[in-house]
Amino acid sequence: MTRKEELISLLESIKSGMIDLDFFCSEFYRIYFDMPYDSDKIEANEDSYMKDLALMCGRYISSDYNLKFFYSEKDLYTKIGAWGKSVK
């Protein structure tokens, strides 16, 4: 799978409830930032969305703490919900 395909697969998996948010965040962040770019380029609007989401994933906290510089489950699901509506 290409980098783009893996990121989209993760988005589809979380939206369908096949994976949990902790796994999604760790994998999405790892794939976006650590995998080398390949020939299957991500379009500019998709890349901007994915970069924002990856950064949010890196600052996700699963507990009920209301910390200023971290994102909650609600924040992440709101951002994930935008995939396919305003991004594609």
Tab-separated table of N, CA, C and O in Angstrom:
chain	number	residue	atom	x	y	z
A	1	MET	N	0.827	-1.184	0.000
A	1	MET	CA	0.000	0.000	0.000
A	1	MET	C	0.873	1.249	0.000
A	1	MET	O	1.910	1.282	0.648
A	2	THR	N	0.416	2.258	-0.676
A	2	THR	CA	1.131	3.525	-0.657
A	2	THR	C	0.796	4.275	0.642
A	2	THR	O	-0.140	3.915	1.361
A	3	ARG	N	1.547	5.299	0.894
A	3	ARG	CA	1.325	6.131	2.083
A	3	ARG	C	-0.091	6.709	2.075
A	3	ARG	O	-0.807	6.671	3.076
A	4	LYS	N	-0.504	7.236	0.932
A	4	LYS	CA	-1.838	7.819	0.800
A	4	LYS	C	-2.915	6.763	1.051
A	4	LYS	O	-3.885	7.013	1.767
A	5	GLU	N	-2.752	5.582	0.484
A	5	GLU	CA	-3.730	4.512	0.663
A	5	GLU	C	-3.829	4.086	2.130
A	5	GLU	O	-4.925	3.809	2.621
A	6	GLU	N	-2.697	4.035	2.813
A	6	GLU	CA	-2.714	3.656	4.229
A	6	GLU	C	-3.440	4.691	5.068
A	6	GLU	O	-4.210	4.341	5.970
A	7	LEU	N	-3.209	5.969	4.787
A	7	LEU	CA	-3.881	7.027	5.540
A	7	LEU	C	-5.391	6.987	5.308
A	7	LEU	O	-6.186	7.089	6.250
A	8	ILE	N	-5.786	6.799	4.061
A	8	ILE	CA	-7.216	6.724	3.738
A	8	ILE	C	-7.833	5.477	4.363
A	8	ILE	O	-8.956	5.520	4.877
A	9	SER	N	-7.111	4.374	4.351
A	9	SER	CA	-7.600	3.146	4.971
A	9	SER	C	-7.834	3.342	6.463
A	9	SER	O	-8.843	2.870	7.016
A	10	LEU	N	-6.924	4.034	7.128
A	10	LEU	CA	-7.109	4.328	8.550
A	10	LEU	C	-8.344	5.198	8.778
A	10	LEU	O	-9.123	4.956	9.707
A	11	LEU	N	-8.534	6.202	7.939
A	11	LEU	CA	-9.712	7.062	8.061
A	11	LEU	C	-11.002	6.265	7.887
A	11	LEU	O	-11.958	6.437	8.640
A	12	GLU	N	-11.027	5.392	6.907
A	12	GLU	CA	-12.221	4.576	6.667
A	12	GLU	C	-12.447	3.587	7.805
A	12	GLU	O	-13.586	3.341	8.206
A	13	SER	N	-11.364	3.046	8.350
A	13	SER	CA	-11.479	2.083	9.451
A	13	SER	C	-12.012	2.722	10.722
A	13	SER	O	-12.847	2.142	11.418
A	14	ILE	N	-11.549	3.920	11.039
A	14	ILE	CA	-12.029	4.594	12.253
A	14	ILE	C	-13.479	5.023	12.072
A	14	ILE	O	-14.283	4.927	13.001
A	15	LYS	N	-13.842	5.467	10.892
A	15	LYS	CA	-15.215	5.906	10.652
A	15	LYS	C	-16.194	4.746	10.715
A	15	LYS	O	-17.340	4.916	11.107
A	16	SER	N	-15.739	3.548	10.350
A	16	SER	CA	-16.627	2.378	10.378
A	16	SER	C	-16.579	1.653	11.721
A	16	SER	O	-17.280	0.667	11.918
A	17	GLY	N	-15.741	2.122	12.640
A	17	GLY	CA	-15.669	1.529	13.967
A	17	GLY	C	-14.814	0.276	14.063
A	17	GLY	O	-14.872	-0.445	15.053
A	18	MET	N	-13.985	0.033	13.061
A	18	MET	CA	-13.155	-1.171	13.052
A	18	MET	C	-11.925	-1.042	13.963
A	18	MET	O	-11.373	-2.054	14.380
A	19	ILE	N	-11.494	0.174	14.240
A	19	ILE	CA	-10.337	0.403	15.111
A	19	ILE	C	-10.702	1.460	16.143
A	19	ILE	O	-11.643	2.234	15.947
A	20	ASP	N	-9.952	1.483	17.234
A	20	ASP	CA	-10.231	2.496	18.252
A	20	ASP	C	-9.382	3.741	18.014
A	20	ASP	O	-8.458	3.743	17.202
A	21	LEU	N	-9.706	4.789	18.719
A	21	LEU	CA	-9.071	6.088	18.504
A	21	LEU	C	-7.601	6.094	18.902
A	21	LEU	O	-6.784	6.735	18.238
A	22	ASP	N	-7.247	5.377	19.956
A	22	ASP	CA	-5.840	5.320	20.368
A	22	ASP	C	-4.970	4.719	19.261
A	22	ASP	O	-3.915	5.258	18.931
A	23	PHE	N	-5.419	3.600	18.696
A	23	PHE	CA	-4.676	2.951	17.612
A	23	PHE	C	-4.627	3.863	16.386
A	23	PHE	O	-3.585	4.044	15.771
A	24	PHE	N	-5.772	4.453	16.051
A	24	PHE	CA	-5.846	5.344	14.893
A	24	PHE	C	-4.836	6.474	15.029
A	24	PHE	O	-4.071	6.750	14.102
A	25	CYS	N	-4.826	7.125	16.181
A	25	CYS	CA	-3.940	8.280	16.367
A	25	CYS	C	-2.473	7.894	16.264
A	25	CYS	O	-1.699	8.574	15.588
A	26	SER	N	-2.083	6.810	16.905
A	26	SER	CA	-0.674	6.424	16.852
A	26	SER	C	-0.249	6.042	15.442
A	26	SER	O	0.824	6.414	14.978
A	27	GLU	N	-1.097	5.315	14.727
A	27	GLU	CA	-0.754	4.893	13.367
A	27	GLU	C	-0.819	6.050	12.371
A	27	GLU	O	0.027	6.170	11.500
A	28	PHE	N	-1.841	6.880	12.475
A	28	PHE	CA	-1.977	7.996	11.541
A	28	PHE	C	-0.787	8.936	11.667
A	28	PHE	O	-0.200	9.350	10.666
A	29	TYR	N	-0.400	9.237	12.890
A	29	TYR	CA	0.752	10.107	13.130
A	29	TYR	C	2.026	9.473	12.575
A	29	TYR	O	2.805	10.113	11.884
A	30	ARG	N	2.223	8.198	12.866
A	30	ARG	CA	3.426	7.482	12.408
A	30	ARG	C	3.501	7.450	10.886
A	30	ARG	O	4.529	7.777	10.291
A	31	ILE	N	2.398	7.100	10.245
A	31	ILE	CA	2.407	6.990	8.783
A	31	ILE	C	2.591	8.357	8.141
A	31	ILE	O	3.368	8.507	7.199
A	32	TYR	N	1.901	9.364	8.641
A	32	TYR	CA	2.004	10.685	8.021
A	32	TYR	C	3.412	11.258	8.141
A	32	TYR	O	3.965	11.776	7.165
A	33	PHE	N	4.011	11.165	9.310
A	33	PHE	CA	5.297	11.819	9.526
A	33	PHE	C	6.518	10.926	9.318
A	33	PHE	O	7.595	11.436	9.013
A	34	ASP	N	6.388	9.618	9.504
A	34	ASP	CA	7.568	8.753	9.454
A	34	ASP	C	7.742	7.959	8.161
A	34	ASP	O	8.848	7.537	7.863
A	35	MET	N	6.680	7.726	7.432
A	35	MET	CA	6.810	6.967	6.183
A	35	MET	C	7.326	7.872	5.074
A	35	MET	O	6.906	9.031	4.974
A	36	PRO	N	8.196	7.361	4.252
A	36	PRO	CA	8.702	8.192	3.147
A	36	PRO	C	7.609	8.469	2.111
A	36	PRO	O	6.701	7.669	1.921
A	37	TYR	N	7.724	9.607	1.481
A	37	TYR	CA	6.792	9.967	0.418
A	37	TYR	C	7.009	9.022	-0.755
A	37	TYR	O	8.108	8.548	-0.994
A	38	ASP	N	5.943	8.760	-1.500
A	38	ASP	CA	6.053	7.886	-2.660
A	38	ASP	C	5.429	8.564	-3.874
A	38	ASP	O	5.077	9.736	-3.826
A	39	SER	N	5.273	7.822	-4.947
A	39	SER	CA	4.785	8.407	-6.194
A	39	SER	C	3.290	8.741	-6.146
A	39	SER	O	2.813	9.536	-6.945
A	40	ASP	N	2.545	8.148	-5.227
A	40	ASP	CA	1.114	8.416	-5.095
A	40	ASP	C	0.926	9.658	-4.228
A	40	ASP	O	0.717	9.579	-3.033
A	41	LYS	N	1.043	10.815	-4.855
A	41	LYS	CA	1.021	12.082	-4.119
A	41	LYS	C	-0.379	12.403	-3.610
A	41	LYS	O	-1.368	12.127	-4.251
A	42	ILE	N	-0.400	12.998	-2.444
A	42	ILE	CA	-1.642	13.448	-1.842
A	42	ILE	C	-1.929	14.850	-2.355
A	42	ILE	O	-1.054	15.709	-2.359
A	43	GLU	N	-3.167	15.086	-2.804
A	43	GLU	CA	-3.539	16.404	-3.318
A	43	GLU	C	-3.421	17.446	-2.206
A	43	GLU	O	-3.510	17.129	-1.030
A	44	ALA	N	-3.242	18.696	-2.606
A	44	ALA	CA	-2.963	19.777	-1.654
A	44	ALA	C	-4.030	19.905	-0.570
A	44	ALA	O	-3.705	20.016	0.613
A	45	ASN	N	-5.314	19.891	-0.953
A	45	ASN	CA	-6.369	20.057	0.060
A	45	ASN	C	-6.437	18.845	0.987
A	45	ASN	O	-6.668	18.994	2.181
A	46	GLU	N	-6.217	17.643	0.458
A	46	GLU	CA	-6.182	16.445	1.284
A	46	GLU	C	-4.966	16.465	2.202
A	46	GLU	O	-5.057	16.092	3.373
A	47	ASP	N	-3.831	16.892	1.682
A	47	ASP	CA	-2.611	16.912	2.479
A	47	ASP	C	-2.724	17.902	3.636
A	47	ASP	O	-2.286	17.614	4.748
A	48	SER	N	-3.316	19.034	3.399
A	48	SER	CA	-3.510	20.028	4.458
A	48	SER	C	-4.382	19.446	5.566
A	48	SER	O	-4.069	19.575	6.755
A	49	TYR	N	-5.474	18.790	5.174
A	49	TYR	CA	-6.362	18.146	6.141
A	49	TYR	C	-5.614	17.060	6.921
A	49	TYR	O	-5.691	16.994	8.144
A	50	MET	N	-4.886	16.201	6.194
A	50	MET	CA	-4.181	15.087	6.837
A	50	MET	C	-3.074	15.564	7.766
A	50	MET	O	-2.862	14.990	8.830
A	51	LYS	N	-2.400	16.624	7.392
A	51	LYS	CA	-1.356	17.168	8.255
A	51	LYS	C	-1.961	17.714	9.546
A	51	LYS	O	-1.458	17.446	10.646
A	52	ASP	N	-3.056	18.471	9.425
A	52	ASP	CA	-3.743	18.988	10.616
A	52	ASP	C	-4.194	17.841	11.519
A	52	ASP	O	-4.030	17.892	12.734
A	53	LEU	N	-4.767	16.805	10.904
A	53	LEU	CA	-5.245	15.658	11.677
A	53	LEU	C	-4.084	14.917	12.333
A	53	LEU	O	-4.171	14.532	13.499
A	54	ALA	N	-2.994	14.742	11.617
A	54	ALA	CA	-1.823	14.061	12.178
A	54	ALA	C	-1.266	14.832	13.369
A	54	ALA	O	-0.895	14.245	14.386
A	55	LEU	N	-1.216	16.146	13.257
A	55	LEU	CA	-0.752	16.969	14.379
A	55	LEU	C	-1.693	16.850	15.579
A	55	LEU	O	-1.255	16.787	16.725
A	56	MET	N	-3.005	16.803	15.300
A	56	MET	CA	-3.971	16.614	16.371
A	56	MET	C	-3.777	15.246	17.021
A	56	MET	O	-3.851	15.111	18.243
A	57	CYS	N	-3.523	14.232	16.199
A	57	CYS	CA	-3.306	12.874	16.721
A	57	CYS	C	-2.095	12.832	17.650
A	57	CYS	O	-2.099	12.124	18.654
A	58	GLY	N	-1.084	13.591	17.315
A	58	GLY	CA	0.106	13.641	18.145
A	58	GLY	C	-0.137	14.304	19.489
A	58	GLY	O	0.634	14.116	20.422
A	59	ARG	N	-1.220	15.052	19.593
A	59	ARG	CA	-1.531	15.749	20.841
A	59	ARG	C	-2.864	15.277	21.421
A	59	ARG	O	-3.524	15.987	22.161
A	60	TYR	N	-3.253	14.045	21.064
A	60	TYR	CA	-4.489	13.459	21.587
A	60	TYR	C	-4.241	12.904	22.987
A	60	TYR	O	-3.220	12.273	23.247
A	61	ILE	N	-5.184	13.149	23.884
A	61	ILE	CA	-5.113	12.590	25.234
A	61	ILE	C	-6.445	11.890	25.497
A	61	ILE	O	-7.510	12.468	25.307
A	62	SER	N	-6.381	10.612	25.855
A	62	SER	CA	-7.601	9.818	25.973
A	62	SER	C	-8.323	9.975	27.302
A	62	SER	O	-9.452	9.536	27.433
A	63	SER	N	-7.702	10.600	28.265
A	63	SER	CA	-8.375	10.773	29.560
A	63	SER	C	-9.310	11.977	29.524
A	63	SER	O	-9.379	12.701	28.542
A	64	ASP	N	-10.003	12.177	30.605
A	64	ASP	CA	-10.992	13.257	30.678
A	64	ASP	C	-10.398	14.606	31.062
A	64	ASP	O	-11.120	15.535	31.358
A	65	TYR	N	-9.103	14.705	31.064
A	65	TYR	CA	-8.482	15.975	31.425
A	65	TYR	C	-8.789	17.031	30.373
A	65	TYR	O	-8.823	16.746	29.185
A	66	ASN	N	-9.004	18.227	30.819
A	66	ASN	CA	-9.249	19.338	29.909
A	66	ASN	C	-7.972	20.181	29.857
A	66	ASN	O	-7.896	21.237	30.448
A	67	LEU	N	-6.991	19.678	29.138
A	67	LEU	CA	-5.713	20.371	29.046
A	67	LEU	C	-5.704	21.278	27.825
A	67	LEU	O	-6.167	20.902	26.749
A	68	LYS	N	-5.151	22.425	27.979
A	68	LYS	CA	-5.196	23.468	26.954
A	68	LYS	C	-4.531	23.069	25.635
A	68	LYS	O	-5.016	23.419	24.573
A	69	PHE	N	-3.430	22.346	25.690
A	69	PHE	CA	-2.678	22.070	24.474
A	69	PHE	C	-2.858	20.655	23.934
A	69	PHE	O	-2.072	20.193	23.118
A	70	PHE	N	-3.883	19.958	24.385
A	70	PHE	CA	-4.162	18.618	23.905
A	70	PHE	C	-5.552	18.560	23.307
A	70	PHE	O	-6.387	19.416	23.547
A	71	TYR	N	-5.812	17.525	22.525
A	71	TYR	CA	-7.107	17.353	21.867
A	71	TYR	C	-7.859	16.187	22.495
A	71	TYR	O	-7.271	15.167	22.826
A	72	SER	N	-9.165	16.334	22.598
A	72	SER	CA	-10.012	15.307	23.201
A	72	SER	C	-10.552	14.372	22.119
A	72	SER	O	-10.388	14.601	20.921
A	73	GLU	N	-11.224	13.332	22.588
A	73	GLU	CA	-11.876	12.390	21.684
A	73	GLU	C	-12.874	13.127	20.793
A	73	GLU	O	-12.949	12.882	19.590
A	74	LYS	N	-13.633	14.031	21.377
A	74	LYS	CA	-14.629	14.805	20.623
A	74	LYS	C	-13.957	15.628	19.526
A	74	LYS	O	-14.437	15.679	18.393
A	75	ASP	N	-12.839	16.273	19.847
A	75	ASP	CA	-12.100	17.068	18.861
A	75	ASP	C	-11.677	16.204	17.673
A	75	ASP	O	-11.822	16.603	16.521
A	76	LEU	N	-11.139	15.030	17.985
A	76	LEU	CA	-10.647	14.145	16.928
A	76	LEU	C	-11.787	13.624	16.066
A	76	LEU	O	-11.684	13.613	14.836
A	77	TYR	N	-12.879	13.178	16.684
A	77	TYR	CA	-14.001	12.658	15.898
A	77	TYR	C	-14.646	13.748	15.051
A	77	TYR	O	-15.132	13.479	13.947
A	78	THR	N	-14.640	14.978	15.518
A	78	THR	CA	-15.155	16.089	14.714
A	78	THR	C	-14.289	16.281	13.471
A	78	THR	O	-14.799	16.429	12.355
A	79	LYS	N	-12.968	16.258	13.649
A	79	LYS	CA	-12.043	16.419	12.524
A	79	LYS	C	-12.153	15.230	11.572
A	79	LYS	O	-12.174	15.404	10.356
A	80	ILE	N	-12.217	14.015	12.109
A	80	ILE	CA	-12.332	12.817	11.280
A	80	ILE	C	-13.635	12.852	10.488
A	80	ILE	O	-13.675	12.459	9.322
A	81	GLY	N	-14.696	13.349	11.086
A	81	GLY	CA	-15.980	13.438	10.414
A	81	GLY	C	-15.979	14.346	9.192
A	81	GLY	O	-16.810	14.205	8.289
A	82	ALA	N	-15.028	15.259	9.126
A	82	ALA	CA	-14.940	16.164	7.973
A	82	ALA	C	-14.399	15.448	6.734
A	82	ALA	O	-14.575	15.923	5.615
A	83	TRP	N	-13.736	14.300	6.934
A	83	TRP	CA	-13.182	13.567	5.795
A	83	TRP	C	-14.337	13.084	4.919
A	83	TRP	O	-15.285	12.491	5.388
A	84	GLY	N	-14.263	13.360	3.638
A	84	GLY	CA	-15.299	12.930	2.713
A	84	GLY	C	-16.388	13.957	2.513
A	84	GLY	O	-17.111	13.904	1.538
A	85	LYS	N	-16.540	14.882	3.441
A	85	LYS	CA	-17.563	15.903	3.302
A	85	LYS	C	-16.987	17.152	2.642
A	85	LYS	O	-17.440	17.577	1.598
A	86	SER	N	-15.992	17.713	3.279
A	86	SER	CA	-15.429	18.960	2.766
A	86	SER	C	-14.047	18.782	2.174
A	86	SER	O	-13.487	19.712	1.615
A	87	VAL	N	-13.495	17.582	2.269
A	87	VAL	CA	-12.103	17.404	1.859
A	87	VAL	C	-11.974	16.829	0.457
A	87	VAL	O	-11.219	17.313	-0.344
A	88	LYS	N	-12.710	15.792	0.154
A	88	LYS	CA	-12.526	15.102	-1.136
A	88	LYS	C	-12.986	15.877	-2.323
A	88	LYS	O	-13.721	16.693	-2.428
